[in-house]
Coordinates of C-alpha atoms in Angstrom, one line a residue:
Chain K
X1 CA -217.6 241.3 35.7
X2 CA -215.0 240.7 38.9
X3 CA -215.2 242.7 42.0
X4 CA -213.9 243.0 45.2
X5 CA -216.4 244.1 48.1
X6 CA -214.5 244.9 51.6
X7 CA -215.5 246.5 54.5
X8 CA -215.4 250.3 55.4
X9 CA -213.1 251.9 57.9
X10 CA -211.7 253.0 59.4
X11 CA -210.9 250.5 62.2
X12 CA -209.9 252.1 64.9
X13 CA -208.5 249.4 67.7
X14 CA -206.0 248.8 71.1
X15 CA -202.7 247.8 70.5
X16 CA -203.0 243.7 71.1
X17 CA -206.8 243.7 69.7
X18 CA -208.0 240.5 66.8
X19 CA -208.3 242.7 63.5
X20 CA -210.6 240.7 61.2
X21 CA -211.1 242.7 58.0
X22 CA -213.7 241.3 55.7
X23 CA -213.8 241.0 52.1
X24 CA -215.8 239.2 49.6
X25 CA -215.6 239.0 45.7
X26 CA -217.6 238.0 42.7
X27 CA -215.7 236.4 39.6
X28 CA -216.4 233.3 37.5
X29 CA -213.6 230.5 37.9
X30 CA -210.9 230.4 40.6
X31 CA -209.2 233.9 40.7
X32 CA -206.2 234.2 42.8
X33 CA -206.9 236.5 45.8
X34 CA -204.4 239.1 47.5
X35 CA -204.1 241.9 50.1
X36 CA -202.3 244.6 49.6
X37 CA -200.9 246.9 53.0
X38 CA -200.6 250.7 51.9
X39 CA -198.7 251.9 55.3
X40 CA -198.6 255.7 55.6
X41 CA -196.6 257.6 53.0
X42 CA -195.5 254.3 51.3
X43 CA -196.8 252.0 48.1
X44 CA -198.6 249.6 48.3
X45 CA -197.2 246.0 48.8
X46 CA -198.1 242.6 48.8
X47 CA -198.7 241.5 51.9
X48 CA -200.3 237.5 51.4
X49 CA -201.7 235.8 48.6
X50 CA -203.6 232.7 47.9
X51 CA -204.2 231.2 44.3
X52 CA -206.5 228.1 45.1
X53 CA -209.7 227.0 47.2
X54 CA -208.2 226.4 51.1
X55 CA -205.4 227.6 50.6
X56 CA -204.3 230.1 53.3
X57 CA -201.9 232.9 53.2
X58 CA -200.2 234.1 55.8
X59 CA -197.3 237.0 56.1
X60 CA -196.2 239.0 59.5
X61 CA -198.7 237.8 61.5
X62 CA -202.0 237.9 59.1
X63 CA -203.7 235.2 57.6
X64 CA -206.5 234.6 55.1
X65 CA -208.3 231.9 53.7
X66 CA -210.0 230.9 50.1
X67 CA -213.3 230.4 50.9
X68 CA -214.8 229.3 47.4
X69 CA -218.2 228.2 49.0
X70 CA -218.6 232.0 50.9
X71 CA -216.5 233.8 47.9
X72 CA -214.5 235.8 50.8
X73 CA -211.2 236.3 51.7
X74 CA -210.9 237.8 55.3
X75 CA -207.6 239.2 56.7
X76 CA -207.1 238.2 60.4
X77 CA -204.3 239.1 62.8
X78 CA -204.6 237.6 66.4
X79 CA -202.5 240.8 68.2
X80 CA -202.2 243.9 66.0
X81 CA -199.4 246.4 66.5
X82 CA -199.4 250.4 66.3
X83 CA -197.1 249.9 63.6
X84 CA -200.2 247.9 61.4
X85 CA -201.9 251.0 60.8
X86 CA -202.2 251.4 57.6
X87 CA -205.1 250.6 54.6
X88 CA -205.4 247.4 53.3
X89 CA -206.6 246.8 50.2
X90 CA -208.3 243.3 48.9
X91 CA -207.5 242.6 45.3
X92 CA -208.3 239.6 42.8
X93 CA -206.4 238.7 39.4
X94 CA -208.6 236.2 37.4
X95 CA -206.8 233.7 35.5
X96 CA -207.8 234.4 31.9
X97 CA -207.5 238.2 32.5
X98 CA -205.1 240.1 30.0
X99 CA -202.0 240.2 31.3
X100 CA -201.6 241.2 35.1
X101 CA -204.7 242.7 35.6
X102 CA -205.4 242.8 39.3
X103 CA -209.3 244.3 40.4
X104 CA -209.2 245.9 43.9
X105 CA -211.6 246.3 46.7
X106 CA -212.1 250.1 47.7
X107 CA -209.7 249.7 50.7
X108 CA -210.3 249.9 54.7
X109 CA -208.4 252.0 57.0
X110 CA -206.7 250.6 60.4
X111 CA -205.7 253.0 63.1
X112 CA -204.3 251.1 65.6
X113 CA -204.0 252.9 68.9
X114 CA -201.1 252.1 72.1
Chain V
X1 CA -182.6 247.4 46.0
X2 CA -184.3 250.6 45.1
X3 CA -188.2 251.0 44.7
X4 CA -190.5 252.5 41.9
X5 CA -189.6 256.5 41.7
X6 CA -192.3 258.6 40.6
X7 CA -192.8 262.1 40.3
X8 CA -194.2 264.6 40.7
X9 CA -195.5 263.5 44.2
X10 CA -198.2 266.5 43.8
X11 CA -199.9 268.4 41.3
X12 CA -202.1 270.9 40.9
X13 CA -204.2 272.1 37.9
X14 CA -206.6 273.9 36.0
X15 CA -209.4 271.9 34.2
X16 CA -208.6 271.7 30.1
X17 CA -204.9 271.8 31.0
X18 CA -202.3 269.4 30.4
X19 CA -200.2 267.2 32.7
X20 CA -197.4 264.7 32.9
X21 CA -196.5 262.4 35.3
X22 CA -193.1 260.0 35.3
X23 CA -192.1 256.6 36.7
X24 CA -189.1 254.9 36.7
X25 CA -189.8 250.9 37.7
X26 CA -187.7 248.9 39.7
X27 CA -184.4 247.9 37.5
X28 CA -184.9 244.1 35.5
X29 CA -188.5 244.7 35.9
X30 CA -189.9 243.9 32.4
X31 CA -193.5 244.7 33.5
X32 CA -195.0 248.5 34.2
X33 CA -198.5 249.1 35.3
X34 CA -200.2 252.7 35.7
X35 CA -203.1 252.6 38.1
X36 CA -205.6 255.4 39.0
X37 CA -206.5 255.4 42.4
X38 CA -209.6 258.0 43.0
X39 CA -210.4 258.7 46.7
X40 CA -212.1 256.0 48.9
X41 CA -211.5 253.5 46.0
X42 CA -209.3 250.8 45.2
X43 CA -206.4 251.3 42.2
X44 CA -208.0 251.0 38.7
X45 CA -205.6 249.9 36.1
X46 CA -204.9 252.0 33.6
X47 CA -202.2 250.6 31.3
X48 CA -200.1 247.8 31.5
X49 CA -196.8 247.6 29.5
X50 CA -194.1 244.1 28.6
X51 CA -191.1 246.1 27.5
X52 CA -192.3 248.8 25.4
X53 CA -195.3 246.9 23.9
X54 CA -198.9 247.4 25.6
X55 CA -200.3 244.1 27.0
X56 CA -203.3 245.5 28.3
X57 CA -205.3 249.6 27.9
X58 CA -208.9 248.2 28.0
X59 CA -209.5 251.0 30.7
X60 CA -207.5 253.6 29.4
X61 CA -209.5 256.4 28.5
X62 CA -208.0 257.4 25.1
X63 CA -209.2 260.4 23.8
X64 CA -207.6 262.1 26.6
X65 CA -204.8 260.1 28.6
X66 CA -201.9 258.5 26.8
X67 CA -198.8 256.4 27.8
X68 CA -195.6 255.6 26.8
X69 CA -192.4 253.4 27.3
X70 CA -189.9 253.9 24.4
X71 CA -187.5 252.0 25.7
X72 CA -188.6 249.2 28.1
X73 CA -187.9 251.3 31.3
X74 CA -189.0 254.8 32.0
X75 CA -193.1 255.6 31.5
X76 CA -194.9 258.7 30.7
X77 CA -198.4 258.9 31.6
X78 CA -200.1 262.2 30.0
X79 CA -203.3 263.8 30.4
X80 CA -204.7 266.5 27.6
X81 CA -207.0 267.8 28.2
X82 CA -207.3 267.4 32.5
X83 CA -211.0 267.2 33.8
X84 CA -212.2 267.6 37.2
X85 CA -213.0 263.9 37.3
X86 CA -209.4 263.0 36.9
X87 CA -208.3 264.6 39.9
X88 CA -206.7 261.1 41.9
X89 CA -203.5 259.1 42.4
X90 CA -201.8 257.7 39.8
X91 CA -200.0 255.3 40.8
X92 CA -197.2 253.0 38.6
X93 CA -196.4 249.8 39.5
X94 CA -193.5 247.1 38.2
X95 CA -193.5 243.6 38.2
X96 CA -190.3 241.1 36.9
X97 CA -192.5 239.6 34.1
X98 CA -195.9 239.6 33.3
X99 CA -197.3 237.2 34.8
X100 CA -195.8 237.9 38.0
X101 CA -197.9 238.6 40.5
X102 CA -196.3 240.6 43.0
X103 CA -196.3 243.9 41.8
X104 CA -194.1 246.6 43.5
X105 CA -195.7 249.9 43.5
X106 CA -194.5 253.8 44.0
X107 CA -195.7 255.9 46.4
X108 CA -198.0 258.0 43.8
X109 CA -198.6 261.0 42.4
X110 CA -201.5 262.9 43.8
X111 CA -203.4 264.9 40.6
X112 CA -205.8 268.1 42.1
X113 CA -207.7 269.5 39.0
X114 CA -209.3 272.9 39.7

């Protein structure tokens, strides 16, 4: 079945630090790939998607890749601010699942500190 | 625009009781989701609703949780009778139509079962 593998937290980094989060999934065919950003107190939301082999998403600073040939999806951000602290969460949504169905990593923690 | 509304934001029961949980989506928002989100994992979907019809409850564990959407807006999510094991989040999420894939989610309802 499809599953989303990302890396514990938490993540504890300086204000201005890279943040790579890494995340890798198994599913047959081309799922579309998200992350999610759960900021304290809040829902989740969308933060950058990516539906096809090379694409790259990219929202507020992050970016990830489709890497079909290393199944991954790692979230980047080049300077990270306190106010990215939050969990981020790597999901899939396989094209010939019912409906909506999105399958979600188990979530990594980012503490960013000033 | 106003976000998902949930409540309660906490609860707190005995094992064998009986709970409720609410969720108003986002208005226009054809598509509700109910997620379960059990510490250190990612959100498990529960339920996922077009209108009042059910598009997806392959993961819904139905001798003891049930759901509802009479009229294609509010949700009910119930569970009867609560085990410890269902002590989590439960989270609803909304989307515009089904196959739309950003999903916008409400801040949870944190389930203790004693």
């Amino acid at each position: 079945g499809n599953s989303v593998t990302q890396m514990e937290g938490p993540v504890t980094l300086s204000e201005e630090a890279f943040l790579t989060i890494n995340c890798t999934y198994t599913a047959t065919g081309y799922p579309s790939l998200f992350w999610y950003v759960q900021y304290p107190g809040e829902g989740l939301q969308l933060l950058l998607k990516a539906t096809k082999a090379d694409d790259k998403g990219s929202n507020k600073g992050f970016e990830a890749t489709y890497r079909k040939e290393t199944t991954s999806f790692h979230l980047e951000k080049g300077s990270v601010q306190v106010s990215d602290s939050a969990v981020y969460f790597c999901a899939l949504k396989h094209i010939k699942a019912a409906g909506n169905k999105l399958t979600f990593g188990g979530g990594t923690r980012v503490l960013v500190k000033p | 625009e106003a976000g998902v509304a949930q409540s309660p934001r906490y609860k707190i029961i005995e094992k064998r009781q009986s709970v409720a949980f609410w969720c108003n989506p986002i208005s226009g928002h054809a598509t509700l989701y109910w997620y379960q989100q059990i510490l250190g994992q990612g959100p498990k979907l529960l339920i996922q609703f077009q209108n009042n019809g059910v598009v997806d409850d392959s993961q819904l564990p139905k001798d003891r949780f049930s759901a509802e959407r009479l009229k294609g807006v509010d949700s009910t999510l119930k569970i009867q009778p609560a085990k410890l094991e269902d002590s989590a989040v439960y989270l609803c999420a909304s989307s515009l139509w089904t196959g739309d894939e950003k999903l916008f989610f409400g801040s949870g309802t944190q389930l203790s079962v004693l």
